[in-house]
Amino acid sequence: MAQLWGGRFTKETDKLVYNFNASISFDRKFYKQDIMGSRAHVKMLAKQGILTGKERDQILEGLDGILRDVENGTLEITSEYEDIHSFVEANLIDRIGDPGKKLHTGRSRNDQVALDMKLYVRDEIDEIDGELKTLLQELLSLMEKNVDTYMPGFTHLQKAQPVTLAHHIGAYFEMFRRDRGRMADIRKRMNLCPLGAGALAGTTYPLDREYTAELLGFDGPTRNSMDSVSDRDYVIELLSALSTVMMHLSRFSEEIILWNSNEYGFVEIDDAYSTGSSIMPQKKNPDIAELLRGKTGRVYGALMSILTTMKGIPLAYNKDMQEDKELTFDAIDTVKGCLRLFAGMISTMEFHKDVMEASAKNGFTNATDAADYLVNHGVPFRDAHGIVGRLVLLCIEKGISLDELPLEEYQKLSPAFEEDIYEAVSMKTCVEKRETYGAPGPQAMKKVIEENREYLEQN
Ligand code: ARG
């Protein structure tokens, strides 16, 4: 049991207590951030004359050695230490002796862990943003290829009006684009450095907090030392944003599961992204999409957990806050994995364009357009709505689509119908007429694709 404290204790820590209290099994994940924070702290201490230049160099060399050895596997982070901070400090003292004992001058584990967690979360935000960007690029290239792939648009899961695959995928593009916006907002708001807050009340050493903040890429130091050591808002914001990412992935996965079913047949998930059944030889299951949908629960769970942990904590640091880590790490890893898998799944998926178009036609998604045709020939909309409703009923009885209904039948219900009704209700026309900004019409769609292309080039 290697601890950084013990002077005022007369008994050994109970073994169960030690294990319950220790965080090394999970905070080992930010060994790099811990060392980076210590490097900046030491540089600042020397700049302020609190350490000599020689002591600084010895400590920096020792820290670099620890980092190198951990990364090349010669130094193992073991549960012999209480936490990652103790591990680094104890190893530093082992390596360089007395100067190592000066590392923790003007610092507490409270501001140290607040810093480590922020550095870790900030790095992960950048990685998640990269995964989101890769997914957006994939979605945009699918959109470019499918501006004239017709499919039914749904409301209430009932066929509603014809759209295109580009337009449908474009809806998800917007969701994931907003997710990236949330990452950027969180990063900006959290980017103040807590180091120098000490245990809670700052320190009597003349620290230069601006300098440490600058060395670590922060926009400046945090403004209140008590808040600095007890703020986990940014973790909550991140988990909330990650929950939204998962909600988006889950909705899209749900659609893919439906589209991949025998009943829809809109897509076929690649063999590499499907699994089989141990008993039913014919089965090819969309397990990956299902797991993506299922893992959403874990990420929501992490958000609920930290919200609950934080709700009753008095200022400033309390050990409850150690609970901010495990589930956050798990949520981050889950989301990164899911984004990568999802991008792989849709980039290898086959789209059955003919089935999609036939489904749009057979589901009367062009009924609104038939009514609009009558309106353009002078029939009031409410009457047109009734006439087309009766035409749809007739088609259902006959088991045909609107474009298969003979002209006489149309004309029996309204003399305004002429031969050009067939062109008016074709999927192509129905989509091509929808040219309001944001609609599936090809010109409107191309404009949005262009804007999103520019966005990806600039961000
Ligand atoms: N492992 C602790 C955490 O994650 C580090 C801070 C410990 N500070 C303390 N005063 N016990 O929060």
Short mmCIF file of C-alpha atoms and ligand atoms in Angstrom, two decimals:
data_model
loop_
_atom_site.label_atom_id
_atom_site.label_comp_id
_atom_site.label_asym_id
_atom_site.label_seq_id
_atom_site.Cartn_x
_atom_site.Cartn_y
_atom_site.Cartn_z
CA MET A 1 0.00 0.00 0.00
CA ALA A 2 1.74 3.16 -1.19
CA GLN A 3 0.11 6.34 0.06
CA LEU A 4 1.07 9.99 0.00
CA TRP A 5 -0.13 10.54 3.55
CA GLY A 6 0.06 8.76 6.92
CA GLY A 7 1.96 11.12 9.22
CA ARG A 8 -1.00 11.73 11.51
CA PHE A 9 -2.18 8.12 11.53
CA THR A 10 -1.27 5.53 14.14
CA LYS A 11 -2.90 2.53 12.48
CA GLU A 12 -2.63 0.92 9.09
CA THR A 13 -5.57 1.40 6.74
CA ASP A 14 -7.92 -1.58 6.74
CA LYS A 15 -7.39 -3.63 3.58
CA LEU A 16 -11.02 -3.41 2.50
CA VAL A 17 -10.99 0.34 3.10
CA TYR A 18 -7.84 0.70 1.08
CA ASN A 19 -9.35 -1.07 -1.90
CA PHE A 20 -12.64 0.78 -1.58
CA ASN A 21 -10.87 4.12 -1.51
CA ALA A 22 -8.25 3.48 -4.18
CA SER A 23 -8.76 4.77 -7.72
CA ILE A 24 -5.64 3.45 -9.45
CA SER A 25 -7.60 0.75 -11.30
CA PHE A 26 -9.28 3.43 -13.38
CA ASP A 27 -7.40 6.75 -13.01
CA ARG A 28 -4.36 5.00 -14.49
CA LYS A 29 -6.08 5.84 -17.75
CA PHE A 30 -4.88 9.44 -17.47
CA TYR A 31 -1.23 8.81 -16.56
CA LYS A 32 -0.19 10.94 -19.51
CA GLN A 33 -2.35 13.89 -18.53
CA ASP A 34 -1.11 13.61 -14.92
CA ILE A 35 2.50 13.80 -16.10
CA MET A 36 1.75 16.68 -18.49
CA GLY A 37 0.12 18.61 -15.65
CA SER A 38 3.11 17.99 -13.40
CA ARG A 39 5.51 19.14 -16.10
CA ALA A 40 3.68 22.45 -16.43
CA HIS A 41 3.47 22.87 -12.65
CA VAL A 42 7.20 22.34 -12.22
CA LYS A 43 8.08 24.77 -14.99
CA MET A 44 5.93 27.38 -13.35
CA LEU A 45 7.42 26.72 -9.89
CA ALA A 46 10.91 27.28 -11.30
CA LYS A 47 9.86 30.40 -13.17
CA GLN A 48 8.56 31.81 -9.88
CA GLY A 49 11.79 30.95 -8.05
CA ILE A 50 10.08 28.32 -5.90
CA LEU A 51 12.31 25.61 -7.39
CA THR A 52 15.79 26.03 -8.83
CA GLY A 53 16.44 25.53 -12.52
CA LYS A 54 18.43 22.42 -11.65
CA GLU A 55 15.60 20.92 -9.60
CA ARG A 56 13.19 21.67 -12.43
CA ASP A 57 15.38 19.88 -14.97
CA GLN A 58 15.85 16.85 -12.75
CA ILE A 59 12.12 16.58 -12.15
CA LEU A 60 11.28 17.03 -15.83
CA GLU A 61 13.77 14.37 -16.79
CA GLY A 62 12.35 12.02 -14.16
CA LEU A 63 8.78 12.63 -15.37
CA ASP A 64 9.77 12.05 -18.98
CA GLY A 65 11.44 8.79 -17.97
CA ILE A 66 8.29 7.62 -16.21
CA LEU A 67 6.18 8.47 -19.26
CA ARG A 68 8.58 6.70 -21.59
CA ASP A 69 8.78 3.58 -19.43
CA VAL A 70 5.03 3.35 -18.95
CA GLU A 71 4.54 3.65 -22.70
CA ASN A 72 7.17 1.10 -23.64
CA GLY A 73 5.85 -1.33 -21.04
CA THR A 74 8.89 -1.47 -18.74
CA LEU A 75 7.07 0.34 -15.93
CA GLU A 76 3.78 -1.14 -14.89
CA ILE A 77 1.07 0.84 -13.13
CA THR A 78 0.12 -1.54 -10.32
CA SER A 79 -2.55 -1.48 -7.63
CA GLU A 80 0.19 -1.07 -5.06
CA TYR A 81 -0.47 2.67 -5.38
CA GLU A 82 -3.58 4.46 -4.18
CA ASP A 83 -4.02 6.51 -7.31
CA ILE A 84 -2.18 7.68 -10.41
CA HIS A 85 -0.90 10.78 -8.62
CA SER A 86 0.78 8.64 -5.94
CA PHE A 87 2.18 6.34 -8.60
CA VAL A 88 3.87 9.19 -10.47
CA GLU A 89 5.19 10.94 -7.36
CA ALA A 90 6.52 7.74 -5.74
CA ASN A 91 8.26 6.71 -8.94
CA LEU A 92 9.73 10.15 -9.37
CA ILE A 93 11.21 10.07 -5.87
CA ASP A 94 12.57 6.56 -6.55
CA ARG A 95 14.29 7.83 -9.65
CA ILE A 96 15.66 11.21 -8.71
CA GLY A 97 15.54 11.26 -4.90
CA ASP A 98 14.98 14.47 -2.90
CA PRO A 99 14.13 16.91 -5.72
CA GLY A 100 11.19 14.61 -6.50
CA LYS A 101 9.75 15.42 -3.07
CA LYS A 102 9.32 19.03 -4.18
CA LEU A 103 6.97 18.24 -7.08
CA HIS A 104 3.81 18.62 -5.01
CA THR A 105 4.74 22.10 -3.68
CA GLY A 106 1.77 24.45 -3.92
CA ARG A 107 -0.52 21.72 -5.20
CA SER A 108 -3.19 19.39 -3.84
CA ARG A 109 -4.55 16.21 -5.35
CA ASN A 110 -7.82 18.10 -5.50
CA ASP A 111 -6.65 20.61 -8.09
CA GLN A 112 -4.43 17.95 -9.64
CA VAL A 113 -7.28 15.53 -10.29
CA ALA A 114 -9.50 18.37 -11.46
CA LEU A 115 -6.80 19.21 -14.00
CA ASP A 116 -6.17 15.61 -15.08
CA MET A 117 -9.84 14.98 -15.68
CA LYS A 118 -10.19 18.18 -17.69
CA LEU A 119 -7.15 17.39 -19.80
CA TYR A 120 -8.44 13.88 -20.40
CA VAL A 121 -11.95 15.02 -21.30
CA ARG A 122 -10.57 17.74 -23.57
CA ASP A 123 -8.42 15.21 -25.47
CA GLU A 124 -11.38 12.88 -25.80
CA ILE A 125 -13.65 15.65 -27.06
CA ASP A 126 -11.15 16.18 -29.88
CA GLU A 127 -11.15 12.46 -30.67
CA ILE A 128 -14.93 12.19 -30.61
CA ASP A 129 -15.13 15.23 -32.85
CA GLY A 130 -12.80 13.48 -35.29
CA GLU A 131 -15.03 10.38 -35.33
CA LEU A 132 -18.10 12.53 -35.89
CA LYS A 133 -16.38 14.28 -38.76
CA THR A 134 -15.46 10.96 -40.39
CA LEU A 135 -19.09 9.89 -40.12
CA LEU A 136 -20.28 13.19 -41.62
CA GLN A 137 -17.92 12.73 -44.57
CA GLU A 138 -19.35 9.27 -45.15
CA LEU A 139 -22.91 10.58 -44.95
CA LEU A 140 -22.18 13.44 -47.33
CA SER A 141 -20.71 11.15 -49.95
CA LEU A 142 -23.81 8.94 -49.72
CA MET A 143 -25.95 12.05 -50.14
CA GLU A 144 -24.04 13.12 -53.24
CA LYS A 145 -24.68 9.72 -54.83
CA ASN A 146 -28.37 9.58 -54.01
CA VAL A 147 -29.96 12.88 -54.97
CA ASP A 148 -32.32 10.99 -57.31
CA THR A 149 -32.81 7.80 -55.32
CA TYR A 150 -36.52 7.97 -54.54
CA MET A 151 -37.97 6.50 -51.40
CA PRO A 152 -41.02 6.98 -49.21
CA GLY A 153 -40.80 9.58 -46.47
CA PHE A 154 -42.77 8.49 -43.40
CA THR A 155 -44.83 10.08 -40.67
CA HIS A 156 -46.27 7.79 -37.97
CA LEU A 157 -44.25 5.08 -39.78
CA GLN A 158 -46.88 5.35 -42.53
CA LYS A 159 -45.78 6.29 -46.02
CA ALA A 160 -46.35 10.03 -46.41
CA GLN A 161 -44.63 11.79 -49.33
CA PRO A 162 -41.77 10.85 -51.61
CA VAL A 163 -38.30 11.96 -50.60
CA THR A 164 -34.84 10.85 -51.66
CA LEU A 165 -32.24 8.81 -49.89
CA ALA A 166 -29.99 11.89 -49.99
CA HIS A 167 -32.64 13.87 -48.15
CA HIS A 168 -33.26 11.16 -45.57
CA ILE A 169 -29.55 10.75 -44.85
CA GLY A 170 -29.25 14.54 -44.89
CA ALA A 171 -31.51 14.69 -41.84
CA TYR A 172 -28.94 12.65 -39.91
CA PHE A 173 -26.15 14.79 -41.31
CA GLU A 174 -27.75 17.78 -39.57
CA MET A 175 -28.07 15.89 -36.28
CA PHE A 176 -24.43 14.83 -36.22
CA ARG A 177 -23.36 18.28 -37.33
CA ARG A 178 -25.14 19.72 -34.28
CA ASP A 179 -23.42 17.07 -32.15
CA ARG A 180 -20.09 18.45 -33.32
CA GLY A 181 -21.29 21.93 -32.44
CA ARG A 182 -22.03 20.71 -28.92
CA MET A 183 -18.51 19.28 -28.63
CA ALA A 184 -17.05 22.64 -29.63
CA ASP A 185 -19.27 24.54 -27.15
CA ILE A 186 -18.31 22.28 -24.26
CA ARG A 187 -14.63 22.46 -25.11
CA LYS A 188 -14.74 26.24 -25.20
CA ARG A 189 -16.61 26.61 -21.89
CA MET A 190 -14.50 24.10 -19.96
CA ASN A 191 -11.15 25.39 -21.18
CA LEU A 192 -9.99 27.14 -17.98
CA CYS A 193 -7.19 25.67 -15.90
CA PRO A 194 -7.95 24.59 -12.29
CA LEU A 195 -4.31 24.06 -11.31
CA GLY A 196 -3.26 26.42 -8.53
CA ALA A 197 -6.60 26.17 -6.75
CA GLY A 198 -4.85 23.93 -4.21
CA ALA A 199 -7.07 21.91 -1.91
CA LEU A 200 -9.79 24.57 -2.14
CA ALA A 201 -8.41 27.94 -1.06
CA GLY A 202 -5.47 28.57 -3.34
CA THR A 203 -2.00 28.64 -1.89
CA THR A 204 0.45 30.96 -0.14
CA TYR A 205 3.14 30.37 -2.79
CA PRO A 206 3.41 33.02 -5.49
CA LEU A 207 2.10 30.77 -8.29
CA ASP A 208 1.67 32.15 -11.79
CA ARG A 209 -1.58 30.50 -12.76
CA GLU A 210 -1.78 32.29 -16.10
CA TYR A 211 1.52 30.74 -17.08
CA THR A 212 0.49 27.18 -16.13
CA ALA A 213 -2.77 27.65 -17.98
CA GLU A 214 -0.94 28.82 -21.06
CA LEU A 215 1.54 25.92 -20.96
CA LEU A 216 -1.37 23.48 -20.93
CA GLY A 217 -3.30 25.10 -23.75
CA PHE A 218 -6.05 26.63 -21.61
CA ASP A 219 -7.61 30.02 -22.30
CA GLY A 220 -6.72 31.11 -18.74
CA PRO A 221 -7.03 30.05 -15.10
CA THR A 222 -10.36 29.30 -13.39
CA ARG A 223 -11.73 32.25 -11.41
CA ASN A 224 -12.72 30.65 -8.10
CA SER A 225 -10.56 28.10 -6.29
CA MET A 226 -13.47 26.38 -4.54
CA ASP A 227 -15.37 26.00 -7.78
CA SER A 228 -12.20 24.81 -9.51
CA VAL A 229 -11.86 21.70 -7.36
CA SER A 230 -15.54 20.85 -7.22
CA ASP A 231 -16.76 21.61 -10.74
CA ARG A 232 -17.72 18.59 -12.80
CA ASP A 233 -20.27 20.44 -14.96
CA TYR A 234 -18.22 19.81 -18.07
CA VAL A 235 -18.38 16.05 -17.45
CA ILE A 236 -22.15 16.32 -17.20
CA GLU A 237 -22.30 18.45 -20.35
CA LEU A 238 -20.17 15.95 -22.21
CA LEU A 239 -22.24 12.98 -21.07
CA SER A 240 -25.38 14.83 -22.06
CA ALA A 241 -23.96 15.57 -25.52
CA LEU A 242 -22.78 11.96 -25.82
CA SER A 243 -26.26 10.76 -24.86
CA THR A 244 -27.59 12.85 -27.74
CA VAL A 245 -25.02 11.35 -30.11
CA MET A 246 -26.16 7.89 -29.02
CA MET A 247 -29.81 8.84 -29.40
CA HIS A 248 -29.05 9.86 -33.01
CA LEU A 249 -27.07 6.70 -33.70
CA SER A 250 -29.83 4.65 -32.13
CA ARG A 251 -32.59 6.18 -34.28
CA PHE A 252 -30.55 5.65 -37.41
CA SER A 253 -29.74 2.08 -36.35
CA GLU A 254 -33.41 1.41 -35.72
CA GLU A 255 -34.20 2.57 -39.26
CA ILE A 256 -31.48 0.40 -40.70
CA ILE A 257 -32.83 -2.61 -38.80
CA LEU A 258 -36.26 -1.92 -40.31
CA TRP A 259 -34.88 -1.29 -43.80
CA ASN A 260 -32.81 -4.46 -43.60
CA SER A 261 -35.82 -6.62 -42.68
CA ASN A 262 -37.37 -8.94 -45.27
CA GLU A 263 -40.53 -6.85 -45.17
CA TYR A 264 -38.80 -3.60 -46.19
CA GLY A 265 -35.84 -4.90 -48.16
CA PHE A 266 -34.51 -1.35 -48.69
CA VAL A 267 -30.96 -2.25 -47.74
CA GLU A 268 -28.72 -5.19 -47.12
CA ILE A 269 -26.14 -4.92 -44.38
CA ASP A 270 -22.79 -6.30 -45.51
CA ASP A 271 -21.80 -9.80 -44.35
CA ALA A 272 -18.87 -8.26 -42.51
CA TYR A 273 -21.31 -6.30 -40.35
CA SER A 274 -23.87 -9.08 -39.76
CA THR A 275 -24.02 -12.19 -37.66
CA GLY A 276 -25.68 -15.60 -37.98
CA SER A 277 -27.85 -17.80 -35.81
CA SER A 278 -26.63 -20.93 -34.04
CA ILE A 279 -29.85 -22.77 -34.93
CA MET A 280 -31.48 -21.12 -37.96
CA PRO A 281 -29.20 -21.57 -40.96
CA GLN A 282 -30.98 -18.96 -43.10
CA LYS A 283 -30.46 -16.09 -40.65
CA LYS A 284 -28.35 -13.03 -41.20
CA ASN A 285 -28.99 -10.72 -38.30
CA PRO A 286 -28.37 -6.97 -37.88
CA ASP A 287 -26.73 -7.49 -34.48
CA ILE A 288 -24.34 -4.58 -34.87
CA ALA A 289 -27.14 -2.10 -35.48
CA GLU A 290 -29.01 -3.61 -32.54
CA LEU A 291 -26.00 -3.31 -30.27
CA LEU A 292 -25.52 0.29 -31.33
CA ARG A 293 -29.13 0.90 -30.34
CA GLY A 294 -28.70 -1.06 -27.12
CA LYS A 295 -25.53 0.67 -25.96
CA THR A 296 -27.41 3.94 -25.79
CA GLY A 297 -28.67 2.82 -22.38
CA ARG A 298 -25.16 2.68 -20.93
CA VAL A 299 -24.36 6.20 -21.95
CA TYR A 300 -27.66 7.57 -20.58
CA GLY A 301 -26.85 5.62 -17.41
CA ALA A 302 -23.50 7.39 -17.03
CA LEU A 303 -25.23 10.76 -17.32
CA MET A 304 -27.84 9.86 -14.69
CA SER A 305 -25.15 8.53 -12.40
CA ILE A 306 -23.00 11.67 -12.34
CA LEU A 307 -26.01 13.96 -12.09
CA THR A 308 -27.10 12.01 -9.03
CA THR A 309 -23.61 11.88 -7.54
CA MET A 310 -23.21 15.64 -7.78
CA LYS A 311 -26.61 16.74 -6.55
CA GLY A 312 -25.97 16.74 -2.81
CA ILE A 313 -22.28 17.54 -2.54
CA PRO A 314 -21.41 20.54 -0.36
CA LEU A 315 -18.45 22.69 -1.40
CA ALA A 316 -15.69 22.04 -2.07
CA TYR A 317 -13.98 18.70 -2.89
CA ASN A 318 -15.57 15.50 -1.57
CA LYS A 319 -14.54 11.95 -2.33
CA ASP A 320 -17.90 11.26 -3.99
CA MET A 321 -16.43 13.02 -6.99
CA GLN A 322 -14.03 10.17 -7.62
CA GLU A 323 -17.14 8.50 -9.04
CA ASP A 324 -16.97 10.87 -12.02
CA LYS A 325 -14.45 8.69 -13.79
CA GLU A 326 -15.32 5.06 -14.46
CA LEU A 327 -18.66 5.59 -16.13
CA THR A 328 -17.43 8.64 -18.02
CA PHE A 329 -14.50 6.67 -19.42
CA ASP A 330 -16.85 3.85 -20.33
CA ALA A 331 -19.29 6.24 -22.03
CA ILE A 332 -16.50 7.91 -24.02
CA ASP A 333 -15.08 4.58 -25.18
CA THR A 334 -18.56 3.31 -26.02
CA VAL A 335 -19.41 6.34 -28.14
CA LYS A 336 -16.10 6.30 -30.01
CA GLY A 337 -16.49 2.60 -30.77
CA CYS A 338 -20.10 3.02 -31.85
CA LEU A 339 -19.31 5.94 -34.17
CA ARG A 340 -16.56 3.95 -35.84
CA LEU A 341 -18.72 0.85 -36.26
CA PHE A 342 -21.67 2.81 -37.54
CA ALA A 343 -19.56 4.57 -40.19
CA GLY A 344 -18.21 1.19 -41.29
CA MET A 345 -21.67 -0.35 -41.40
CA ILE A 346 -23.27 2.29 -43.58
CA SER A 347 -20.30 2.63 -45.91
CA THR A 348 -20.50 -1.09 -46.75
CA MET A 349 -24.31 -1.37 -46.82
CA GLU A 350 -26.07 -2.03 -50.11
CA PHE A 351 -29.06 0.18 -50.96
CA HIS A 352 -31.81 -1.45 -53.04
CA LYS A 353 -32.88 1.65 -54.90
CA ASP A 354 -35.53 -0.07 -57.03
CA VAL A 355 -37.26 -1.45 -53.92
CA MET A 356 -37.24 1.97 -52.30
CA GLU A 357 -38.77 3.64 -55.33
CA ALA A 358 -41.41 0.92 -55.76
CA SER A 359 -42.30 1.25 -52.09
CA ALA A 360 -42.81 5.01 -52.48
CA LYS A 361 -45.09 4.47 -55.50
CA ASN A 362 -47.13 1.68 -53.97
CA GLY A 363 -47.74 3.60 -50.82
CA PHE A 364 -49.56 6.54 -52.48
CA THR A 365 -46.84 8.97 -51.40
CA ASN A 366 -47.82 10.94 -54.52
CA ALA A 367 -51.44 11.49 -53.38
CA THR A 368 -50.70 15.05 -52.21
CA ASP A 369 -49.24 15.77 -55.64
CA ALA A 370 -52.36 14.42 -57.35
CA ALA A 371 -54.41 16.81 -55.21
CA ASP A 372 -52.04 19.68 -56.04
CA TYR A 373 -52.55 18.83 -59.74
CA LEU A 374 -56.28 19.44 -59.34
CA VAL A 375 -55.64 22.66 -57.43
CA ASN A 376 -53.50 23.85 -60.34
CA HIS A 377 -56.49 23.13 -62.59
CA GLY A 378 -58.81 25.31 -60.54
CA VAL A 379 -60.26 22.77 -58.06
CA PRO A 380 -60.35 24.05 -54.44
CA PHE A 381 -57.88 22.11 -52.24
CA ARG A 382 -60.52 20.64 -49.90
CA ASP A 383 -62.45 19.22 -52.87
CA ALA A 384 -59.25 17.96 -54.47
CA HIS A 385 -58.34 16.21 -51.20
CA GLY A 386 -61.71 14.38 -51.24
CA ILE A 387 -61.44 13.37 -54.90
CA VAL A 388 -57.95 11.96 -54.52
CA GLY A 389 -58.99 10.18 -51.34
CA ARG A 390 -61.64 8.34 -53.37
CA LEU A 391 -59.10 7.56 -56.11
CA VAL A 392 -56.78 6.04 -53.50
CA LEU A 393 -59.60 3.89 -52.19
CA LEU A 394 -60.30 2.70 -55.73
CA CYS A 395 -56.62 1.82 -56.25
CA ILE A 396 -56.53 -0.08 -52.95
CA GLU A 397 -59.57 -2.13 -54.11
CA LYS A 398 -57.85 -2.86 -57.41
CA GLY A 399 -54.45 -3.48 -55.82
CA ILE A 400 -52.69 -0.90 -58.02
CA SER A 401 -50.82 2.37 -57.62
CA LEU A 402 -52.00 5.81 -58.77
CA ASP A 403 -49.84 5.71 -61.89
CA GLU A 404 -51.51 2.43 -62.94
CA LEU A 405 -55.07 3.73 -62.73
CA PRO A 406 -56.62 4.29 -66.22
CA LEU A 407 -57.38 7.88 -67.21
CA GLU A 408 -61.16 7.17 -67.52
CA GLU A 409 -61.24 6.33 -63.83
CA TYR A 410 -59.53 9.61 -63.01
CA GLN A 411 -61.93 11.52 -65.24
CA LYS A 412 -64.99 9.85 -63.72
CA LEU A 413 -64.13 11.64 -60.50
CA SER A 414 -62.96 14.92 -62.01
CA PRO A 415 -62.93 16.15 -65.61
CA ALA A 416 -59.91 18.27 -64.72
CA PHE A 417 -57.65 15.20 -65.03
CA GLU A 418 -55.80 14.84 -68.32
CA GLU A 419 -53.08 12.64 -69.73
CA ASP A 420 -50.34 14.66 -67.98
CA ILE A 421 -51.57 13.42 -64.57
CA TYR A 422 -49.20 10.45 -64.99
CA GLU A 423 -46.22 12.69 -65.26
CA ALA A 424 -47.50 14.74 -62.34
CA VAL A 425 -47.64 11.71 -60.04
CA SER A 426 -44.33 10.17 -61.09
CA MET A 427 -41.81 9.98 -58.25
CA LYS A 428 -39.42 12.07 -60.29
CA THR A 429 -41.88 14.93 -60.69
CA CYS A 430 -43.08 14.72 -57.10
CA VAL A 431 -39.53 15.11 -55.82
CA GLU A 432 -38.38 17.57 -58.46
CA LYS A 433 -41.16 19.97 -57.61
CA ARG A 434 -40.11 20.18 -53.98
CA GLU A 435 -37.50 22.87 -54.32
CA THR A 436 -38.01 24.95 -51.17
CA TYR A 437 -34.75 25.38 -49.28
CA GLY A 438 -34.22 22.24 -47.19
CA ALA A 439 -36.59 20.13 -49.32
CA PRO A 440 -35.62 17.01 -51.32
CA GLY A 441 -35.81 18.62 -54.78
CA PRO A 442 -32.52 18.14 -56.65
CA GLN A 443 -31.55 21.83 -56.82
CA ALA A 444 -32.42 22.48 -53.19
CA MET A 445 -30.59 19.30 -52.19
CA LYS A 446 -27.48 20.17 -54.18
CA LYS A 447 -27.34 23.59 -52.55
CA VAL A 448 -27.42 22.06 -49.07
CA ILE A 449 -24.85 19.43 -50.04
CA GLU A 450 -22.62 22.22 -51.30
CA GLU A 451 -22.99 24.16 -48.03
CA ASN A 452 -22.27 21.07 -45.97
CA ARG A 453 -19.25 20.28 -48.10
CA GLU A 454 -17.92 23.77 -47.37
CA TYR A 455 -18.66 23.33 -43.67
CA LEU A 456 -16.62 20.11 -43.61
CA GLU A 457 -13.76 21.77 -45.42
CA GLN A 458 -13.67 24.61 -42.91
CA ASN A 459 -14.32 22.68 -39.70
N1 ARG B 1 -8.72 9.84 -6.56
C1 ARG B 1 -9.22 11.11 -6.18
C2 ARG B 1 -10.36 11.50 -7.13
O1 ARG B 1 -10.48 10.90 -8.13
C3 ARG B 1 -8.13 12.12 -6.26
C4 ARG B 1 -8.30 13.27 -5.33
C5 ARG B 1 -8.08 12.85 -3.94
N2 ARG B 1 -8.18 13.94 -3.06
C6 ARG B 1 -8.43 13.75 -1.75
N3 ARG B 1 -8.50 14.80 -1.05
N4 ARG B 1 -8.63 12.58 -1.27
O2 ARG B 1 -11.13 12.37 -6.86
#
